[in-house]
XYZ file of C-alpha atoms in Angstrom:
60
model
C 102.798 83.984 103.728
C 101.071 84.511 107.049
C 98.257 87.037 106.981
C 99.176 89.660 109.565
C 95.716 91.252 109.735
C 92.426 89.447 110.238
C 88.842 90.597 110.706
C 87.311 89.520 114.037
C 83.782 89.791 115.372
C 83.490 91.675 118.640
C 81.058 90.621 121.408
C 78.715 93.522 120.609
C 78.336 92.418 116.989
C 80.687 94.941 115.395
C 83.965 93.976 113.772
C 87.612 94.852 114.340
C 90.792 94.224 112.366
C 93.310 92.458 114.584
C 97.080 92.533 114.134
C 98.088 88.903 114.616
C 101.678 89.833 115.500
C 100.733 92.101 118.393
C 97.478 90.414 119.428
C 95.809 93.834 119.499
C 93.488 95.727 117.179
C 95.336 97.156 114.191
C 95.997 100.876 113.995
C 96.091 103.329 111.114
C 97.938 106.405 112.227
C 96.505 107.177 115.648
C 93.173 105.392 115.025
C 92.405 101.898 116.275
C 90.425 99.849 113.760
C 87.334 98.787 115.737
C 83.555 99.151 115.513
C 83.215 98.298 111.825
C 80.743 96.219 109.859
C 81.893 92.812 108.598
C 82.291 93.826 104.950
C 84.468 96.850 105.747
C 86.607 94.903 108.224
C 87.234 92.149 105.661
C 88.131 94.651 102.932
C 90.434 96.633 105.208
C 92.190 93.470 106.413
C 92.763 92.470 102.768
C 94.141 95.924 101.975
C 96.468 95.938 104.992
C 97.693 92.415 104.200
C 98.413 93.493 100.612
C 100.378 96.525 101.772
C 102.267 94.404 104.282
C 103.176 91.895 101.544
C 104.498 94.723 99.358
C 106.636 96.009 102.231
C 108.048 92.530 102.826
C 108.876 92.089 99.120
C 110.611 95.471 99.031
C 112.835 94.382 101.927
C 113.938 91.246 100.043
């Protein structure tokens, strides 16, 4: 399965979680996921990918 969310390093050295389908930073509610450290961005991307996989399985 394609990972929808991936952590990406920003030019300033902080990290964002990108939504591969939209090509934009991911959002949680009304908050854009930017300005994080690498560890947090990687963990959040893993969490979002897990939730996305569960949603896809529920649709099947």
